[in-house]
XYZ file of C-alpha atoms in Angstrom:
459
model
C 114.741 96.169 -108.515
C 113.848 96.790 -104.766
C 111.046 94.374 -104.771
C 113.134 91.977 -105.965
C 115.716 91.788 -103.707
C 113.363 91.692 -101.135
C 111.370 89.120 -102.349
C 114.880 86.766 -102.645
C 115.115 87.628 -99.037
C 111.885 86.825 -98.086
C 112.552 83.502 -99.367
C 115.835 82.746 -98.192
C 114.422 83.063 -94.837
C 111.270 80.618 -95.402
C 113.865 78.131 -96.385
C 115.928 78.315 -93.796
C 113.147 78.110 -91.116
C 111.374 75.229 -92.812
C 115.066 73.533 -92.733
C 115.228 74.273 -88.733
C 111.832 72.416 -88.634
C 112.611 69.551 -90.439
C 116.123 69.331 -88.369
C 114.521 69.841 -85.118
C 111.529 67.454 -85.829
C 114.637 64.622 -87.177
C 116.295 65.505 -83.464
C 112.948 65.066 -81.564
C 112.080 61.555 -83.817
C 115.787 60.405 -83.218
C 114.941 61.407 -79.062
C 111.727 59.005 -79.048
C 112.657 55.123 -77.606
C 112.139 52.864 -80.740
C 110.534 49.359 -80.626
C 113.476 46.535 -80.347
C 112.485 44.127 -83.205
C 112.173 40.699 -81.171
C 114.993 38.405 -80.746
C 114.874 34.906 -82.542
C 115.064 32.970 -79.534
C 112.310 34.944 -78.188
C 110.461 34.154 -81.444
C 110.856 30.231 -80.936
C 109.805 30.475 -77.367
C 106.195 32.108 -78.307
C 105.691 29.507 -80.718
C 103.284 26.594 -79.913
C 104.453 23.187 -78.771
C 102.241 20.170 -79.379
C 102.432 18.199 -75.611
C 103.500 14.684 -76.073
C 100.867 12.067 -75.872
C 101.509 9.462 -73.274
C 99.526 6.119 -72.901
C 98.887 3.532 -69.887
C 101.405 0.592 -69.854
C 98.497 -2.447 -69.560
C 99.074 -6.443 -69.717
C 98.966 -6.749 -73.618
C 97.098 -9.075 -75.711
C 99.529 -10.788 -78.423
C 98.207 -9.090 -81.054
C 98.559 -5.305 -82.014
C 96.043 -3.008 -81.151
C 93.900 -0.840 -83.608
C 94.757 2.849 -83.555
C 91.092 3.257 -81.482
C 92.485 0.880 -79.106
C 95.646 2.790 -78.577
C 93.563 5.785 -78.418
C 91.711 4.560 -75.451
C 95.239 3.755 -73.763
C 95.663 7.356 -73.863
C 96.364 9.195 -70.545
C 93.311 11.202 -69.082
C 92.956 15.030 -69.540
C 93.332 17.422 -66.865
C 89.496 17.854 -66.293
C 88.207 14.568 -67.092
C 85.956 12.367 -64.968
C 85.326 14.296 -61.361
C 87.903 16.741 -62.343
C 85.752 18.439 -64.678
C 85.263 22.345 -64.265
C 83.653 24.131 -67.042
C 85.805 27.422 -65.524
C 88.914 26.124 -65.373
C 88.593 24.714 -68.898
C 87.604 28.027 -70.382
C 90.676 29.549 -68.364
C 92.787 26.928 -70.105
C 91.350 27.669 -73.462
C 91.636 31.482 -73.400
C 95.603 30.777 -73.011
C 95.380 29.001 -76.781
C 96.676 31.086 -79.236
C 94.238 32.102 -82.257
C 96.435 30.265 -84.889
C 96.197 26.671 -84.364
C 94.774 24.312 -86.789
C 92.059 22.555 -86.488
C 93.978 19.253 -85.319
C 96.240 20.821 -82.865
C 92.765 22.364 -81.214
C 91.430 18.911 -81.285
C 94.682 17.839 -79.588
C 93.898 20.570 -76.773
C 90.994 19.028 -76.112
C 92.288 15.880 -75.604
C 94.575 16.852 -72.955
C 91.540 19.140 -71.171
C 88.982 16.370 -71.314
C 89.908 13.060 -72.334
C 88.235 10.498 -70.334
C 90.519 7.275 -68.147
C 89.563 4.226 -70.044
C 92.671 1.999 -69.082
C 91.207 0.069 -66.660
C 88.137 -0.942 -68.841
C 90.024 -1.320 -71.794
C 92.680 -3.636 -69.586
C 89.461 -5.882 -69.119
C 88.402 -5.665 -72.191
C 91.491 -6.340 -73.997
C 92.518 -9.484 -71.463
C 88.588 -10.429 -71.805
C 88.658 -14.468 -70.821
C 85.024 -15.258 -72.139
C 86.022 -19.452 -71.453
C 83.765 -21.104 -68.506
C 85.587 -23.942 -67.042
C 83.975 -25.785 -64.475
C 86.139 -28.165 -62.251
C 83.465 -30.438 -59.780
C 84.864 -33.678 -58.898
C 83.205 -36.703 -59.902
C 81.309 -38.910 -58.235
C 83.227 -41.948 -56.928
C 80.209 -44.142 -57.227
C 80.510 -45.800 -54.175
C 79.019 -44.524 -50.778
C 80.672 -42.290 -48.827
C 84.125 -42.377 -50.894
C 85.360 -38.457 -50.974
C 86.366 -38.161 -54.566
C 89.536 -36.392 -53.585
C 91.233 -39.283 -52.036
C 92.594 -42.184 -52.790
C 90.945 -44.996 -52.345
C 91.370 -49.272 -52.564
C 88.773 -51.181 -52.778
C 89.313 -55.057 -51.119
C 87.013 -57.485 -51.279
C 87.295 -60.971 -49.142
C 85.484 -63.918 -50.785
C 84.875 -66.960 -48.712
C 85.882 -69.937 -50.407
C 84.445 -72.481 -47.459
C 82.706 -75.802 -48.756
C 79.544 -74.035 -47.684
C 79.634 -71.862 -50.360
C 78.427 -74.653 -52.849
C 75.056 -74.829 -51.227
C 72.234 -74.166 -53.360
C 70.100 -70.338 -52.865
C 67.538 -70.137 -55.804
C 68.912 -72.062 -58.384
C 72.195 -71.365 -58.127
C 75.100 -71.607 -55.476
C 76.108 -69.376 -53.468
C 79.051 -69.079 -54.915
C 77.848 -68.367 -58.452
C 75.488 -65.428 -56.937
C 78.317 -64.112 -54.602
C 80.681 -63.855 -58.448
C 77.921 -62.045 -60.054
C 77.166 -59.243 -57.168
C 81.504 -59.817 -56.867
C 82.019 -58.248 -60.806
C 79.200 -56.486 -60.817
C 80.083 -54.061 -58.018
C 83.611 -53.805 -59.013
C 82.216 -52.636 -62.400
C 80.919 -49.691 -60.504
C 84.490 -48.480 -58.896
C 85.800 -45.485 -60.012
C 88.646 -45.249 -62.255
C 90.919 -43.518 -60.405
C 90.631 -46.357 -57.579
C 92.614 -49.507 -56.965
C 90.924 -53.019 -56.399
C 92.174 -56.450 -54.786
C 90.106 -59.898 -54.895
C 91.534 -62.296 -51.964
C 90.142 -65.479 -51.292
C 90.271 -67.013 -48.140
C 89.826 -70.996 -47.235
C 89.976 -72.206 -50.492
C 92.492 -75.539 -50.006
C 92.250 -78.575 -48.919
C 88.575 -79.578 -47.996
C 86.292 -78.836 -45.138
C 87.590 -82.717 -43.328
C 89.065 -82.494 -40.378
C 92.531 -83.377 -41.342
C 92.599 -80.614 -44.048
C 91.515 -77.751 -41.467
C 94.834 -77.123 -40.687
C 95.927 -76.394 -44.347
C 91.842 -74.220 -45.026
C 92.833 -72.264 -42.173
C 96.223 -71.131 -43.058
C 95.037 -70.162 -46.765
C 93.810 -66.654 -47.685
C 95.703 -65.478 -51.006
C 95.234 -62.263 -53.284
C 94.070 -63.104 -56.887
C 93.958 -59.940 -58.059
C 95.288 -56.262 -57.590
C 95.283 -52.834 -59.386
C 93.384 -50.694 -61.781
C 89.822 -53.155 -62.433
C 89.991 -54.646 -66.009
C 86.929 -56.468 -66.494
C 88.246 -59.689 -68.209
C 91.437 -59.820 -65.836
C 88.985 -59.494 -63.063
C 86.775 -62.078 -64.586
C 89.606 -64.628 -65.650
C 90.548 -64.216 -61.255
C 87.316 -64.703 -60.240
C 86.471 -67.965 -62.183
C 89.367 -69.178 -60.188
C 87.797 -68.418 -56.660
C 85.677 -72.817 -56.232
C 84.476 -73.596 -52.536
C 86.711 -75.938 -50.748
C 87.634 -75.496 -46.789
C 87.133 -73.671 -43.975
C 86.288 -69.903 -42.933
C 89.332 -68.258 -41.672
C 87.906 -64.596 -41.706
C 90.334 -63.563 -38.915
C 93.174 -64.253 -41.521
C 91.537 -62.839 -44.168
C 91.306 -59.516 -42.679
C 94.159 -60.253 -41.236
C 96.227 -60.693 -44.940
C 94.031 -57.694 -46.649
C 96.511 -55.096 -45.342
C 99.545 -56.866 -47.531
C 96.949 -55.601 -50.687
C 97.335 -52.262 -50.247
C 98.781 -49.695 -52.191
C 101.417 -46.755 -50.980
C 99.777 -43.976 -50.827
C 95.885 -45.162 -50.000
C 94.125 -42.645 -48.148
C 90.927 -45.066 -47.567
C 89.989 -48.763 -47.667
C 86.976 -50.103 -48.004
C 86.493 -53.837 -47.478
C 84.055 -56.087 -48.238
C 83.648 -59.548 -46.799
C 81.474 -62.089 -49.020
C 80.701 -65.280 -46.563
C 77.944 -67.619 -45.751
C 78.863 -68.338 -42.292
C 81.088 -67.928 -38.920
C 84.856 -67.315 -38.497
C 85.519 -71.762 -38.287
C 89.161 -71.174 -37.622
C 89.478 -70.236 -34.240
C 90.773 -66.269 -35.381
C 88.955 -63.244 -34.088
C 87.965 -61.602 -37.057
C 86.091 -58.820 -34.419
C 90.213 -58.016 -33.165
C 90.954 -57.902 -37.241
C 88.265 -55.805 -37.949
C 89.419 -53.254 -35.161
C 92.688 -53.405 -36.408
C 92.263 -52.718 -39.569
C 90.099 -49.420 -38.528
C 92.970 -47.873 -35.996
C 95.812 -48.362 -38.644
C 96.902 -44.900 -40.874
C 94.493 -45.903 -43.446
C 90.743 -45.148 -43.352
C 89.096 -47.921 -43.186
C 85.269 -49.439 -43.406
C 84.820 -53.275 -43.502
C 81.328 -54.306 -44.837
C 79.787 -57.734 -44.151
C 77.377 -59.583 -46.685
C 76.334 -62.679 -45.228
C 74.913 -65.334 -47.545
C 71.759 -67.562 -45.416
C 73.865 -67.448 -42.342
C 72.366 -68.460 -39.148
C 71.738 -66.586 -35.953
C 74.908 -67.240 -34.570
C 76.302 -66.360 -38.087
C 74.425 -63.140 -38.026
C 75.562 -62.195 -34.707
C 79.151 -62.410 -35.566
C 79.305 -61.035 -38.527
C 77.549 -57.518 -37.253
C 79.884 -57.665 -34.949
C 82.643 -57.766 -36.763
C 81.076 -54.943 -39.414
C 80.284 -53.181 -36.171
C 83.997 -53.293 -35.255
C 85.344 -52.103 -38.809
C 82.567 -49.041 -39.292
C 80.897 -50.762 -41.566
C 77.648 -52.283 -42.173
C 76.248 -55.862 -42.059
C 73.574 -56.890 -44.685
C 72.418 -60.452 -44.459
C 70.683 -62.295 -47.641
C 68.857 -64.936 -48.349
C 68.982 -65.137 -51.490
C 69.896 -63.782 -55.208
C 67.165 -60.940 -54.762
C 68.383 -60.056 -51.540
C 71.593 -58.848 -52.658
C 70.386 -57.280 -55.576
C 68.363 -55.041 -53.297
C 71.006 -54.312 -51.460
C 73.001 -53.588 -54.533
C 70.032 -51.405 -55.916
C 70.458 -49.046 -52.321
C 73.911 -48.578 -53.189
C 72.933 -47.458 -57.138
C 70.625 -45.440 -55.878
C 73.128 -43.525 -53.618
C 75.151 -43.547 -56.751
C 72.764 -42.176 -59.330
C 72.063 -39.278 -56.571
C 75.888 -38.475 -55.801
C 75.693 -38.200 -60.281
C 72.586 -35.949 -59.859
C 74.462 -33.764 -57.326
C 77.269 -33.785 -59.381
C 75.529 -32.522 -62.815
C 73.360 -30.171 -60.641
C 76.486 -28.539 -59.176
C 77.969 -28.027 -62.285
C 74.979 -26.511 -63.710
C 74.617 -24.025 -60.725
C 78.538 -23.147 -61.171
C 78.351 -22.929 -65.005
C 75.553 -20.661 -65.162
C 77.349 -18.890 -61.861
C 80.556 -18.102 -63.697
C 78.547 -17.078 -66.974
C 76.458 -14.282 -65.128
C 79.851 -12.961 -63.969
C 81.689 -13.394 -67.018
C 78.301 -11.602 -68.729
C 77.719 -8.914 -65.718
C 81.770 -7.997 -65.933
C 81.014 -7.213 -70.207
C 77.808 -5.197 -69.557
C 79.323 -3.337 -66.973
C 82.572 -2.408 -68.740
C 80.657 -1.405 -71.962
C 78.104 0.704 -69.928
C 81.082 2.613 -68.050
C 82.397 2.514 -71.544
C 79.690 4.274 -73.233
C 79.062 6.617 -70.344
C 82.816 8.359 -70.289
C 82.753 8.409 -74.422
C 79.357 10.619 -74.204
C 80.319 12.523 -71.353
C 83.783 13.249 -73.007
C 81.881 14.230 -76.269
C 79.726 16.337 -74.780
C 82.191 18.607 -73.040
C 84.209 18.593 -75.838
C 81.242 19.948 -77.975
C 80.954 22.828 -75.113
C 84.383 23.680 -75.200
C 84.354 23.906 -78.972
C 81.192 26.457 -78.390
C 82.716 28.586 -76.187
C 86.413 28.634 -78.567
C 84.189 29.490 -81.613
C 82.932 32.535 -79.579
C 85.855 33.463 -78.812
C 87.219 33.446 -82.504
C 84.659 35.323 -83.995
C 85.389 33.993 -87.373
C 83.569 32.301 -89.515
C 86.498 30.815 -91.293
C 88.380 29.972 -88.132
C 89.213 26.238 -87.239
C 86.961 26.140 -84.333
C 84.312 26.147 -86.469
C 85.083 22.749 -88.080
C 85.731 21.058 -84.922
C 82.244 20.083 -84.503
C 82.032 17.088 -86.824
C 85.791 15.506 -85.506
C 84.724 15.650 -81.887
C 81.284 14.256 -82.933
C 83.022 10.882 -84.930
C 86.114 10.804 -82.322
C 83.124 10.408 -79.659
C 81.015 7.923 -81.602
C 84.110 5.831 -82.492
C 84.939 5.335 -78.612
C 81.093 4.464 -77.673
C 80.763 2.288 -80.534
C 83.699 -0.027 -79.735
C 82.641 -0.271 -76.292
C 79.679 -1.363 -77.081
C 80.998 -3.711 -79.972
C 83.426 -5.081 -78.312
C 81.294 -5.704 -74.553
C 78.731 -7.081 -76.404
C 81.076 -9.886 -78.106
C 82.793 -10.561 -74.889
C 78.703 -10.867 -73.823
C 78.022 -13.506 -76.048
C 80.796 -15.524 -75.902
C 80.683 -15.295 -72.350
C 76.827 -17.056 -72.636
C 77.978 -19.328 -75.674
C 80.860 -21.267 -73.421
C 78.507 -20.763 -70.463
C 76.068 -22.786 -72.154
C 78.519 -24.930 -73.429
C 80.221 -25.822 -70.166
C 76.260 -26.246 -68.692
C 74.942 -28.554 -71.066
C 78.570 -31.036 -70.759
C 77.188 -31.382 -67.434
C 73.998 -32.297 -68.006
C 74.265 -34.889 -70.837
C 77.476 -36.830 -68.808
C 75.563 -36.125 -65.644
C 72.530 -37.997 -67.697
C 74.572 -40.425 -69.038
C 76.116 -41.703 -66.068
C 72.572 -41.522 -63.873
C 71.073 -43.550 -66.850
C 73.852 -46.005 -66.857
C 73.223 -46.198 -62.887
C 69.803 -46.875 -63.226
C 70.139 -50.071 -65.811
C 72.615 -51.643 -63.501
C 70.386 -51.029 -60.056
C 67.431 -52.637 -62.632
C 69.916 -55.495 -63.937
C 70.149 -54.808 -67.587
């Protein structure tokens, strides 16, 4: 019975002890600081923001640009081009957290090391491939500045004189033909006058009055062959030589607006009027317009001669005397000649300038796909070392980084391959219009040299 009441105590006291324990090791857990669980705000701050993509605001093309395009418009990453430290970057990629997906890693290394393409792609896109050469035409007459505006007058004698016979024909008849002949070789953009000058009454005494006073303009404006023609017919010898008056009346033919004149006389002889066609001549020169007065004397005499280089002397021109029907063809051959060179200049600078503006046109394609092409592989290849040194850092082989090789690998290729696509059609088209532009010049430069050379011949 003992034993068994001290066994109950015994046990009572085990009890209690193991309670005081348990109590005091409830007071000591209940003493420790607890972990706070975090706050939700705190929560939503830790979480990972995608940056915003911003692109370069370019002169647009009116079309809408291919997602590759827009791409390119994207704005450079932080260590692109000569920013580019491989330290800094793996700084910048140790701060990305472990639990990104593959696309939002691709996305960080965008914004590390995307490359600034905006300026080639702003060529690229605004690409004008067209060659358009502007060189002035020749005027076909000797020395004529294409620029201006210019009037052609040209003074026919109408004296009795003219009648007289040179080869078969009369002077008059050859002096129409070299007349419409020449004025078949003014440019278009030029004005021409016909006066006559002497043509009334007869070359009597008692009609000199009447010769003398006459000069009168048969034709003015734009040339139109049979107009011209149908005035010309209408030019038959008669009177006197009143050259004074003639050059005298050629300044009520001119336009407004004529920056140059160039005159030509057609006579057989002297001024017979008692005018001073050397004072005229002068005159004509020191007036607003500029002025040359060319002389071509038909079988004039010495005294003839004399005068009339005198009075091309006093109008900066030039006196050429002939005999005869072949005379003044050659001297209508040395101004064709002068012409088919000024139309040989003419195709030869357009040539130089077309083939000019093509090499820069070409050059300005070859270097933007080359600078092009550089970036995209230099971008690629840093990418593909950043990717290296993320998949070391997640040492697992089911981690994202370890299927980033293949995206950065086509996102590269992509950019090189429209650079070089794209240079290489703004290349050829560049060389197509070129060539275009360079061969217009050459077969109207041909045309016009042939068309010179059958008139200095006579066909």
């Amino acid at each position: 019975m003992k034993k068994f009441f001290y066994g109950m105590m015994l046990l009572t006291l085990l009890l209690a002890a193991c309670s005081k324990d348990a109590s005091q090791q409830q007071e000591t857990e209940k003493g420790k600081k607890q972990p706070a669980e975090p706050k939700q705000e705190e929560k939503l701050a830790n979480e990972y923001k995608p940056k915003e993509v911003k692109y370069f605001d370019i002169k647009m093309p009116d079309r809408e640009l291919s997602e590759m395009e827009k791409e390119l418009l994207r704005y450079p990453g932080k260590y692109s081009g000569d920013q580019y430290d491989e330290e800094k970057v793996k700084e910048a990629l140790d701060q990305l957290p472990e639990d990104l997906t593959k696309e939002e890693y691709m996305e960080e290394l965008k914004f590390l090391l995307t490359e600034d393409y905006h300026k080639e792609m702003e060529t690229l896109l605004n690409f004008n491939s067209n060659v358009d050469v502007s060189v002035d035409r020749p005027d076909e007459t000797v020395n004529i500045p294409g620029m201006r505006t210019a009037h052609y007058a040209i003074l026919i004698d109408a004296s009795g004189s003219m009648n007289a016979s040179v080869g078969g024909k009369t002077r008059m008849q050859v002096a129409k033909e070299a007349v419409l002949e020449f004025a078949e070789q003014i440019p278009e953009n030029a004005t021409i006058s016909m006066r006559v000058y002497g043509h009334k009454g007869s070359g009597s005494d008692s009609d000199k009055k009447m010769s003398c006073s006459s000069s009168e303009n048969l034709y003015s404006g734009r040339f139109e062959k049979s107009k011209f023609n149908q005035s010309l017919n209408k030019v038959k010898p008669a009177g006197w030589t009143p050259i004074a008056l003639a050059l005298e009346k050629v300044k009520e033919d001119i336009p407004e607006n004529t920056d140059d004149m160039i005159v030509y006389v057609v006579s057989d002889g002297i001024e017979t009027c008692n005018g001073d066609p050397v004072k005229a001549a002068k005159d004509l020169v020191t007036s607003d317009i500029q002025t040359v007065v060319n002389i071509i004397g038909f079988d004039v005499d010495n005294e003839g001669q004399k005068l009339l280089e005198n009075v091309a002397s006093a109008g900066n021109g030039e006196f050429t005397y002939v005999q005869s029907e072949r005379d003044l063809k050659r001297y209508l051959r040395a101004q064709y000649e002068e012409i088919q060179q000024a139309w040989l200049d003419w195709k030869e600078e357009g040539k130089a300038k077309s083939l000019e503006i093509k090499e820069e046109k070409k050059a300005l394609a070859q270097s933007t796909k080359e600078s092009m092409k550089e970036k995209s592989t230099r971008e690629k290849e840093r990418m593909k070392l950043a990717r290296e040194y993320l998949k070391e850092r997640f040492d697992d082989y089911d981690h994202p980084t370890r299927q980033l090789y293949s995206d950065i690998v086509d996102y590269g290729n992509e950019k090189w391959q429209y650079a070089v696509d794209t240079g290489n059609l703004m290349w050829r088209e560049s060389v197509d219009n070129g060539n275009d532009e360079w061969r217009k010049f050459v077969d109207e430069g041909n045309k016009k040299i042939s068309e010179t050379i059958d008139k200095k011949n006579g066909n």
